[in-house]
Short mmCIF file of C-alpha atoms in Angstrom, two decimals:
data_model
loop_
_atom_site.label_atom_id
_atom_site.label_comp_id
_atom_site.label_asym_id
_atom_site.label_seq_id
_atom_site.Cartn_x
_atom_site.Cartn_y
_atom_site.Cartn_z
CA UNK R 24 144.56 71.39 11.97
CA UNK R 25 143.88 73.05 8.47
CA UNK R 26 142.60 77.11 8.28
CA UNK R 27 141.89 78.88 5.28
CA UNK R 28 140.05 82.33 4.42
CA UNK R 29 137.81 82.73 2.31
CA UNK R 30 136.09 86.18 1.22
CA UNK R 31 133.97 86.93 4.16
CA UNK R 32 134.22 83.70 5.76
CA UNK R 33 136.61 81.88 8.06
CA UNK R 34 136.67 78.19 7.91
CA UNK R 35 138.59 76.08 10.05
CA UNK R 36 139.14 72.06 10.03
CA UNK R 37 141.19 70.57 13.18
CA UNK R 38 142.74 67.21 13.22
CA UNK R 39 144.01 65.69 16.22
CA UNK R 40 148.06 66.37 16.90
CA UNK R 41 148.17 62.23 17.18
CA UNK R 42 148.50 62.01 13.35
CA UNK R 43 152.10 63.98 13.74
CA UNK R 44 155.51 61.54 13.55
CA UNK R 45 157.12 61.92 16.70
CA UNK R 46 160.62 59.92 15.43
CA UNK R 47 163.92 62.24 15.06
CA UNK R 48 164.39 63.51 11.40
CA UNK R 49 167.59 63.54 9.94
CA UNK R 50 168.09 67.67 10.59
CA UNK R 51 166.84 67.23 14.43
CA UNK R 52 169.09 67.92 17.20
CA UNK R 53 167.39 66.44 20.85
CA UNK R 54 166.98 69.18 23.40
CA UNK R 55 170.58 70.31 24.88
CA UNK R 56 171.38 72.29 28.11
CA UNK R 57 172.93 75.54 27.40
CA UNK R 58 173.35 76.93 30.94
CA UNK R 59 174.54 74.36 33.34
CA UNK R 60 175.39 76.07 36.66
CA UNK R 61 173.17 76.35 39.31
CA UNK R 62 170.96 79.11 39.33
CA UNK R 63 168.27 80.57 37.76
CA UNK R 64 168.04 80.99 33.57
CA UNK R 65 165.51 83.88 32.40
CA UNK R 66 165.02 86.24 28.85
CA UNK R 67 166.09 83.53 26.24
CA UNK R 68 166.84 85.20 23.32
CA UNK R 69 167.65 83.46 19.98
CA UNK R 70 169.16 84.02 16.33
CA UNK R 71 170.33 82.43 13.10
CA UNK R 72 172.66 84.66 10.56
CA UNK R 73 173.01 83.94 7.20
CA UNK R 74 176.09 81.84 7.42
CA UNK R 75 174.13 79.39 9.81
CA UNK R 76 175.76 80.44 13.03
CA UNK R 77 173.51 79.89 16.00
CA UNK R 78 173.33 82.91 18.62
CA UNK R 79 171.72 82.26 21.97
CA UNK R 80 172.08 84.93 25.32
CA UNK R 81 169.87 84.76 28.38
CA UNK R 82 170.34 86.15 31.65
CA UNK R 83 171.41 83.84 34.80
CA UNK R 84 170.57 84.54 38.53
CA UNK R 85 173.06 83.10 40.84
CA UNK R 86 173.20 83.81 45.00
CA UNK R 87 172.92 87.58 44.76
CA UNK R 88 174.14 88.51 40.83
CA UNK R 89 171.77 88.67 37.79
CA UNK R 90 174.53 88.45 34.68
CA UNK R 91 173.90 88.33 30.90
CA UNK R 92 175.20 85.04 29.60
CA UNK R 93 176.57 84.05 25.32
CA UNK R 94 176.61 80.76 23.51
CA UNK R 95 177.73 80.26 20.12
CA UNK R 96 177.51 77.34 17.20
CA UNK R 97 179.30 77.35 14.11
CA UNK R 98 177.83 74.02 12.98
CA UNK R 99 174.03 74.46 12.92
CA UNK R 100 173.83 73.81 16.51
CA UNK R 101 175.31 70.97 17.09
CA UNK R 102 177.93 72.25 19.44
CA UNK R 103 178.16 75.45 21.21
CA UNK R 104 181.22 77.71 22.30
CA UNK R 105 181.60 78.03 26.21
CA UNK R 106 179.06 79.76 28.26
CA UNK R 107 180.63 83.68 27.56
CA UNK R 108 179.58 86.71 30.12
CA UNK R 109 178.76 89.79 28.25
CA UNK R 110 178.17 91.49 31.56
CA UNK R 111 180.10 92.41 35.30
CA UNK R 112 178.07 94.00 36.99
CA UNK R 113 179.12 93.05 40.62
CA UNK R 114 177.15 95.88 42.72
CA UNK R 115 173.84 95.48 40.99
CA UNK R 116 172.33 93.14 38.17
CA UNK R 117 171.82 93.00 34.15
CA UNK R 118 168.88 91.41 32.35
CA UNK R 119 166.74 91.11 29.94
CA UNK R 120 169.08 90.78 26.99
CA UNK R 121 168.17 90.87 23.41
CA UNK R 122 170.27 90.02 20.11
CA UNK R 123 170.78 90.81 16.48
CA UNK R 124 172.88 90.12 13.25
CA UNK R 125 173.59 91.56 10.10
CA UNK R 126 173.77 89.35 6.50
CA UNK R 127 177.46 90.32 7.05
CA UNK R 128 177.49 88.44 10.39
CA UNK R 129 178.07 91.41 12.91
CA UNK R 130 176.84 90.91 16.11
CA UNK R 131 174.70 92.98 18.71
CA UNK R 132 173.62 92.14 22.34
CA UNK R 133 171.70 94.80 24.53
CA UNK R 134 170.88 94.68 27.99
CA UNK R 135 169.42 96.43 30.37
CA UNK R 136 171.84 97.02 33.59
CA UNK R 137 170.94 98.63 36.79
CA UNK R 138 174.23 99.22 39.21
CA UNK R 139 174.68 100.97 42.44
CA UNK R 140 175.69 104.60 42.37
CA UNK R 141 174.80 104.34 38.88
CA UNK R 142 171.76 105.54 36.62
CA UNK R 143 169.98 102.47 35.26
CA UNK R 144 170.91 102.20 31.55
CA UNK R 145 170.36 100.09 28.28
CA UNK R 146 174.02 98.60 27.44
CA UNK R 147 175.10 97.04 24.16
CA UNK R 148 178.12 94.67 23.05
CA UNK R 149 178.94 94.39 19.39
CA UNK R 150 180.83 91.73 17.96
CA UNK R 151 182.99 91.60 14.04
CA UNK R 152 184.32 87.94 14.79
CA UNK R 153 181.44 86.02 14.92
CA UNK R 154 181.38 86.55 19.13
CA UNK R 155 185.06 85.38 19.45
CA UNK R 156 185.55 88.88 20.78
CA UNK R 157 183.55 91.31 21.61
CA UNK R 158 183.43 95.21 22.18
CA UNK R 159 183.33 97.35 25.70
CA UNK R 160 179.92 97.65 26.80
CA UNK R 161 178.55 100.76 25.33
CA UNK R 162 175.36 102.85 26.84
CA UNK R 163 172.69 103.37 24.05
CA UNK R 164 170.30 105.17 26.80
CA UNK R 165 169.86 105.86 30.44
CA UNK R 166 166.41 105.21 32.01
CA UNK R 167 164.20 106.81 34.12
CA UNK R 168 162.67 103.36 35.23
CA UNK R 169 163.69 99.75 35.43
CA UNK R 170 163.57 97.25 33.73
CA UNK R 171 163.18 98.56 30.21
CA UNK R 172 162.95 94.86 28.28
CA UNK R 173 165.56 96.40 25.46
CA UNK R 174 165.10 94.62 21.87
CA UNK R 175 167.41 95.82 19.24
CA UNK R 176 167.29 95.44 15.21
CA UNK R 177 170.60 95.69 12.85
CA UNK R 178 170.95 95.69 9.42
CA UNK R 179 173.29 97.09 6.87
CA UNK R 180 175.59 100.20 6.78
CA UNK R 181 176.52 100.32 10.19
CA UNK R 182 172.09 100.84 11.18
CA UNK R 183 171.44 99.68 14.80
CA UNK R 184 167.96 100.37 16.53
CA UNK R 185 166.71 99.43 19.91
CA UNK R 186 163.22 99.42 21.57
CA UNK R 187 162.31 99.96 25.25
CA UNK R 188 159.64 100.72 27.81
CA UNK R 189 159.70 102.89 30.21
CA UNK R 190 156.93 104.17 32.88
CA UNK R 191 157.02 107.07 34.76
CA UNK R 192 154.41 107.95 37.43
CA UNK R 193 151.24 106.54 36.04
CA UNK R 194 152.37 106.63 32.06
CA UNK R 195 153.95 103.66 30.51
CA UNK R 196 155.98 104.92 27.43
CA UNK R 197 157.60 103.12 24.16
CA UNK R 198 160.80 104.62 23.08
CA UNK R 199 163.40 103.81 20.05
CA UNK R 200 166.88 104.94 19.14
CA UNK R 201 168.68 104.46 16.51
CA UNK R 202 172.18 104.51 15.32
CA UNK R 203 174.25 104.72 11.88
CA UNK R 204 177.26 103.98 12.84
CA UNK R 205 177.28 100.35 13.89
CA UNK R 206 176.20 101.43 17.66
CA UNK R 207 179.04 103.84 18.60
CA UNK R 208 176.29 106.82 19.02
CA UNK R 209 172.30 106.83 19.29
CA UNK R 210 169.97 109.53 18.65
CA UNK R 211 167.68 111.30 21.29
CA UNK R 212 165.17 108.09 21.71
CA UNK R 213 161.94 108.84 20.11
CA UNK R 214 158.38 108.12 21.74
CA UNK R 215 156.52 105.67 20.11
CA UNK R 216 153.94 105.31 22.48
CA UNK R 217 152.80 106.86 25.68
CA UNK R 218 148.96 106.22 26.97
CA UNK R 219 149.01 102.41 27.51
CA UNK R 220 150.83 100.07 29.72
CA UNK R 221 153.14 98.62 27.50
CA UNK R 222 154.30 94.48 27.67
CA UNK R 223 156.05 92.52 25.77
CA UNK R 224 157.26 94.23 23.30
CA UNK R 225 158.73 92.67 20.05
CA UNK R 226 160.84 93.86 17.06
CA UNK R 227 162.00 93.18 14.03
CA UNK R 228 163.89 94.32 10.41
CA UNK R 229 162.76 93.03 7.50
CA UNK R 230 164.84 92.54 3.62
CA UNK R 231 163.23 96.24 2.72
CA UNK R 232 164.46 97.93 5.71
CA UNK R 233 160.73 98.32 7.40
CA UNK R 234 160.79 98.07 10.95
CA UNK R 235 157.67 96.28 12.86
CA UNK R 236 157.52 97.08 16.51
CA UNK R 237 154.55 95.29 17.80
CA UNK R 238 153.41 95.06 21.73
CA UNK R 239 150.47 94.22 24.28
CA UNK R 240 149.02 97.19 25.80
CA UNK R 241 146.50 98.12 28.66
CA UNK R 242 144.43 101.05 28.78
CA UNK R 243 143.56 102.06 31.87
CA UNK R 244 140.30 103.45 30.80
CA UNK R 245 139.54 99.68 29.30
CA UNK R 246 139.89 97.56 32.07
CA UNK R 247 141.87 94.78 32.10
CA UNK R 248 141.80 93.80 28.36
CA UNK R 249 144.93 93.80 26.62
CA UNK R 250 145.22 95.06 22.94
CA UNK R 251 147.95 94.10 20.54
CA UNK R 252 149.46 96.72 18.43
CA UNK R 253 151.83 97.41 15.45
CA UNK R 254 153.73 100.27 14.26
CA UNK R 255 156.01 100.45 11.30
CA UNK R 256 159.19 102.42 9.91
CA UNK R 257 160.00 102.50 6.32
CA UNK R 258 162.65 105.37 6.74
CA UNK R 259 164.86 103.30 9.45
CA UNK R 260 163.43 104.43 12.43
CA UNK R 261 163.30 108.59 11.39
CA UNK R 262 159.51 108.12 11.85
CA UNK R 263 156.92 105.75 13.08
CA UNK R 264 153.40 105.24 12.46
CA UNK R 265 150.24 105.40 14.25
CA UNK R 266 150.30 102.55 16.11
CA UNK R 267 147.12 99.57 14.65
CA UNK R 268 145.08 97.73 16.71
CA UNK R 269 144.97 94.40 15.53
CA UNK R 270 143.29 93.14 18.82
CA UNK R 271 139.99 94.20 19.82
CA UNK R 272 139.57 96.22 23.41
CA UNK R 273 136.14 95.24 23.49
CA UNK R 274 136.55 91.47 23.22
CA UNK R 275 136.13 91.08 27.38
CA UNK R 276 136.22 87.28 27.31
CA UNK R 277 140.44 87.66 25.91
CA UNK R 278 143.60 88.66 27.17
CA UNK R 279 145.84 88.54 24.56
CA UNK R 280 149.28 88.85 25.15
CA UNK R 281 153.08 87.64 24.40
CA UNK R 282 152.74 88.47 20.68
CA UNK R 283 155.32 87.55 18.19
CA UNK R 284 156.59 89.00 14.81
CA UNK R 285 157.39 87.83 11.69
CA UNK R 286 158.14 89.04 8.07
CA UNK R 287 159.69 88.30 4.94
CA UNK R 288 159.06 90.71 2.04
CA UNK R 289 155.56 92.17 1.76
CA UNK R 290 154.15 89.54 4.18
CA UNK R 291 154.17 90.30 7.96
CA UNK R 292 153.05 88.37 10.62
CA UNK R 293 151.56 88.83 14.31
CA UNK R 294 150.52 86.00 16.54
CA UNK R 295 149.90 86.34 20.11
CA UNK R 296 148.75 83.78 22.91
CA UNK R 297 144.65 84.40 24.82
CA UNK R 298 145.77 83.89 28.13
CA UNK R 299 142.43 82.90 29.32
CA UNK R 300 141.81 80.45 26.38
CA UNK R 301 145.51 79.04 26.07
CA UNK R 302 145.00 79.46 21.55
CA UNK R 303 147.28 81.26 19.78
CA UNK R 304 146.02 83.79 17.03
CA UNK R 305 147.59 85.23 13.84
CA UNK R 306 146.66 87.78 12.01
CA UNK R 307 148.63 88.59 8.33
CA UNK R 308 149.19 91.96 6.10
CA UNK R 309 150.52 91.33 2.45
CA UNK R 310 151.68 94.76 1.97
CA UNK R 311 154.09 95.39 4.72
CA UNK R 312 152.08 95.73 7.08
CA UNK R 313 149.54 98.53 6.06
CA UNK R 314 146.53 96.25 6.26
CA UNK R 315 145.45 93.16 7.88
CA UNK R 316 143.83 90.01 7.21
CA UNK R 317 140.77 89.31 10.14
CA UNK R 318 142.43 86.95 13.07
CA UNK R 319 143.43 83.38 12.79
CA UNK R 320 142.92 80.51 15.23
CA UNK R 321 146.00 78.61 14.17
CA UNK R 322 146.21 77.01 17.99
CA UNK R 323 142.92 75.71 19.13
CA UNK R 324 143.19 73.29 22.23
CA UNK R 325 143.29 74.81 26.26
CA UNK R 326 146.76 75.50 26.96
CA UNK R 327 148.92 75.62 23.47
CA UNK R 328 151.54 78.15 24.42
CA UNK R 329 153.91 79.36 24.83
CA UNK R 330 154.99 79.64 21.51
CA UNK R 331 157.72 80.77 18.83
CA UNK R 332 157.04 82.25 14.96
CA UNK R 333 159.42 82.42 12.21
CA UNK R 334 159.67 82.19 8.53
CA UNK R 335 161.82 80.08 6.09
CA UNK R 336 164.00 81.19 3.00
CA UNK R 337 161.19 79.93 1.01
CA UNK R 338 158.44 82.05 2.45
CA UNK R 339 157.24 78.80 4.28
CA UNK R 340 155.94 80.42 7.94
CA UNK R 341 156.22 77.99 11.16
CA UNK R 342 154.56 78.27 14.21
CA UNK R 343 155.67 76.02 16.81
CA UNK R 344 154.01 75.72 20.63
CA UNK R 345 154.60 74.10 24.12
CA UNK R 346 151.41 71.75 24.62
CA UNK R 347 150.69 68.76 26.49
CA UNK R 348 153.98 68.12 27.40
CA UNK R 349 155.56 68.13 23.58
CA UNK R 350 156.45 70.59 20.97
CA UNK R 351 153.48 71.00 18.58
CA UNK R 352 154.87 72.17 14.99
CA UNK R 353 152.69 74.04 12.19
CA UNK R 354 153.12 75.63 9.05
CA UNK R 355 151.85 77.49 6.41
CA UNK R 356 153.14 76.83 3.02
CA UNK R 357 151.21 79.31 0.74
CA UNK R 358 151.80 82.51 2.77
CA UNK R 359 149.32 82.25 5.77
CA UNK R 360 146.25 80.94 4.12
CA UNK R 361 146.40 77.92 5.60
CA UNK R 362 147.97 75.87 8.43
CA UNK R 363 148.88 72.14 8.57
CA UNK R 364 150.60 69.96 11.12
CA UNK R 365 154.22 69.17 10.35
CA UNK R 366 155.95 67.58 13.51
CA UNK R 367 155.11 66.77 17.15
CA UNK R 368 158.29 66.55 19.46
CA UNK R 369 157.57 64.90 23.06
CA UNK R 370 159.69 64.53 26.03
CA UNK R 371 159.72 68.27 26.93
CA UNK R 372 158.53 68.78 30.67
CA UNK R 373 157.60 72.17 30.90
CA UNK R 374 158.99 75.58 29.13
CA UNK R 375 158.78 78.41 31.43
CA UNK R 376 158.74 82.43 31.68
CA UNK R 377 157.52 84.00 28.44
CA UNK R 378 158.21 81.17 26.68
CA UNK R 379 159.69 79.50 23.50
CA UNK R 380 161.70 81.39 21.04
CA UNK R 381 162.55 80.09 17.24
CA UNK R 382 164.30 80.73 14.30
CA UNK R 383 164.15 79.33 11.35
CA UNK R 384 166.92 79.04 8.64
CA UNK R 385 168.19 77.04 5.68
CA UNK R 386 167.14 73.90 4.55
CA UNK R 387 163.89 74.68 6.35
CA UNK R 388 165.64 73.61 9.84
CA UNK R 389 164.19 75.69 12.88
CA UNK R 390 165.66 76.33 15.87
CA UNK R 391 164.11 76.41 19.34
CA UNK R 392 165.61 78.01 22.84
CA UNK R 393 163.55 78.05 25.54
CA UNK R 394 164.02 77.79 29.65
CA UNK R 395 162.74 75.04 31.80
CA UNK R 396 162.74 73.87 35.79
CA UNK R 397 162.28 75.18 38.73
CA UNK R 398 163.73 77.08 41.67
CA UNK R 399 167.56 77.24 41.50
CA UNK R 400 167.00 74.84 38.41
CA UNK R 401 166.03 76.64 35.71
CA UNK R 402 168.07 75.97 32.55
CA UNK R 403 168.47 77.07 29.25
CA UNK R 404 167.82 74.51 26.58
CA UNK R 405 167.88 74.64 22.80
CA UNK R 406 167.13 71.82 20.15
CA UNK R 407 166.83 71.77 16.26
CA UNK R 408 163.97 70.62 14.39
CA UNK R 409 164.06 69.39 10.43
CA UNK R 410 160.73 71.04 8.81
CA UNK R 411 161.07 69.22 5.75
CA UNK R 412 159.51 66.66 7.84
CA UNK R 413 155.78 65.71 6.30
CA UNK R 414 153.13 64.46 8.46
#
């Protein structure tokens, strides 16, 4: 499939994924089991730092206990520390984990954690080895509902900021917190957003210190039609701005949702997933995120999700999606104008809950995690993919 845009005028050429190479590259690693004990594997969450360590956490149900789960690599993913438990929480359950890194390759994991006799809270675990070690659980919030779906951002001088819903009565409301001193103390968490019923929410720190929250949201005025939003922060979280629609609440025939974020200088990316149609859409802003370029089909066929976005050291973006049994692979060499097939990895049976999440890092290698099976089956699963790859 080849996009471009032109003034006024989308044009879009598909070729059939058949054309891709579907032999190992030299950079591939075959999908690998991260979580081996029986149970159920949920909330994949996945990073690369700048020294090319591999971060993975999920959450595991087992018999009665929901636990937040660690995995390490120190070799581009080729092997992976022991399964590590961030979380104890034997009279109630923790979930929905998110992580972060600094260039400096400090570590953050929060959680949400609801316990018996307890307010439910968000929890985070920082780590200065690399995850050898790390810190006592810390609470950045307590919560007036559960679960919250936490996702935190770091970056230098100590700066730590986390993201969370919460709903209360018949509002749904978007909070962040932030914190300056490596995530010893928060501030008072700041509403971002209170009217719609908030999913999915994303969130993400780019080289200039801009922070892009984006998230699927239902009015309940509008029926049952999602809209996907994005608001920024160029003072590290101190203020937000009006949220953008960058969905339409009109557009009936759609229910977007799942969206993704990516960014890398000026550039910033959203892509989301129609639920009804199966395509994924992408929409791009060349200056940070103030304006937007009209939406992008980038996944056309019935069924191409779910999905991961991420962006290369060279600016090259990559889009890669769960279809027809196989990992479909896309980029975009010349900053979103235009999309091209790269790789097609088969063999993968199924990806499940919200789907496939990627990083990419040096030497253009990208780096999926994603969950898969069934009942007391469900596994996490990572694998590596060279995108130097041509078709």
């Amino acid at each position: 499939m080849i996009a471009r845009f032109f003034t006024g005028l989308l044009l879009i050429i598909w070729t059939t994924s058949s054309s891709l190479p579907a032999q190992h590259a030299s950079g591939d690693i075959p999908p690998m089991r991260l979580s081996n004990t029986p149970g159920r594997a949920f909330g994949a969450e996945l990073t690369v730092t700048s020294r090319g360590q591999v971060l993975a956490t999920w959450s595991h149900v087992e018999d009665s206990t929901e636990e937040v789960f660690f995995r390490r690599s120190s070799d581009g993913g080729k092997t992976f520390s022991p399964m590590y438990q961030l979380s104890k929480t034997p009279d109630g359950f923790s979930l929905y984990s998110s992580i972060a890194a600094t260039d400096r390759g400090k570590i953050y994991v929060a959680w949400a954690r609801s316990a018996a006799q307890e307010s439910p809270a968000i929890m985070l675990r920082s780590s200065r080895l690399g995850g050898l070690l790390f810190s006592e659980p810390r609470c950045v919030s307590l919560l007036n509902s559960f679960p919250p779906e936490p996702k935190v951002v770091a970056g230098p001088q100590g700066f730590v900021g986390v993201v969370w819903t919460e709903s209360t009565g018949s509002a749904f409301e978007l909070y962040f917190t932030r914190s300056a001193d490596g995530g010893h103390t928060f501030t008072s968490p700041a509403l971002l957003e209170r009217r719609y019923r908030i999913l999915h929410q994303r969130a993400i720190l780019n080289q200039q210190g801009t922070i892009h929250v984006v998230w699927a949201g239902r009015d309940p005025g509008e029926g049952r039609t999602n809209v996907i939003f994005l608001s920024r922060s160029t003072d590290g979280g101190l203020t937000f701005s009006t949220p953008v629609r960058l969905t339409s609440a009109t557009a009936v025939d759609t229910i977007p949702a799942y969206p993704q974020v990516a960014a890398s200088g000026e550039a910033v990316y959203v892509a989301w997933t129609d639920v009804r149609s199966g395509q994924i859409q992408l929409r791009r802003s060349q200056d940070n995120g103030l304006t937007f370029d009209p939406p992008l089909t980038v996944a056309p066929q019935s069924g191409a999700s779910p999905f991961g976005l991420g962006i290369s050291e060279s600016g090259t973006v990559y889009l890669a999606y769960f279809a027809n049994g196989a990992f479909e692979v896309i980029r975009s060499e010349n900053g979103g104008g235009t999309f091209e097939p790269v790789r097609r990895l088969p063999g993968v049976s199924q990806v499940s809950g919200e789907g496939l999440r990627m990083a990419v890092g040096s030497r253009e290698l990208m780096y999926l995690l994603w969950v898969s099976g069934s009942g007391h089956g469900v596994r996490t699963f990572f694998a590596r993919v060279d995108g130097q790859v041509t078709p």
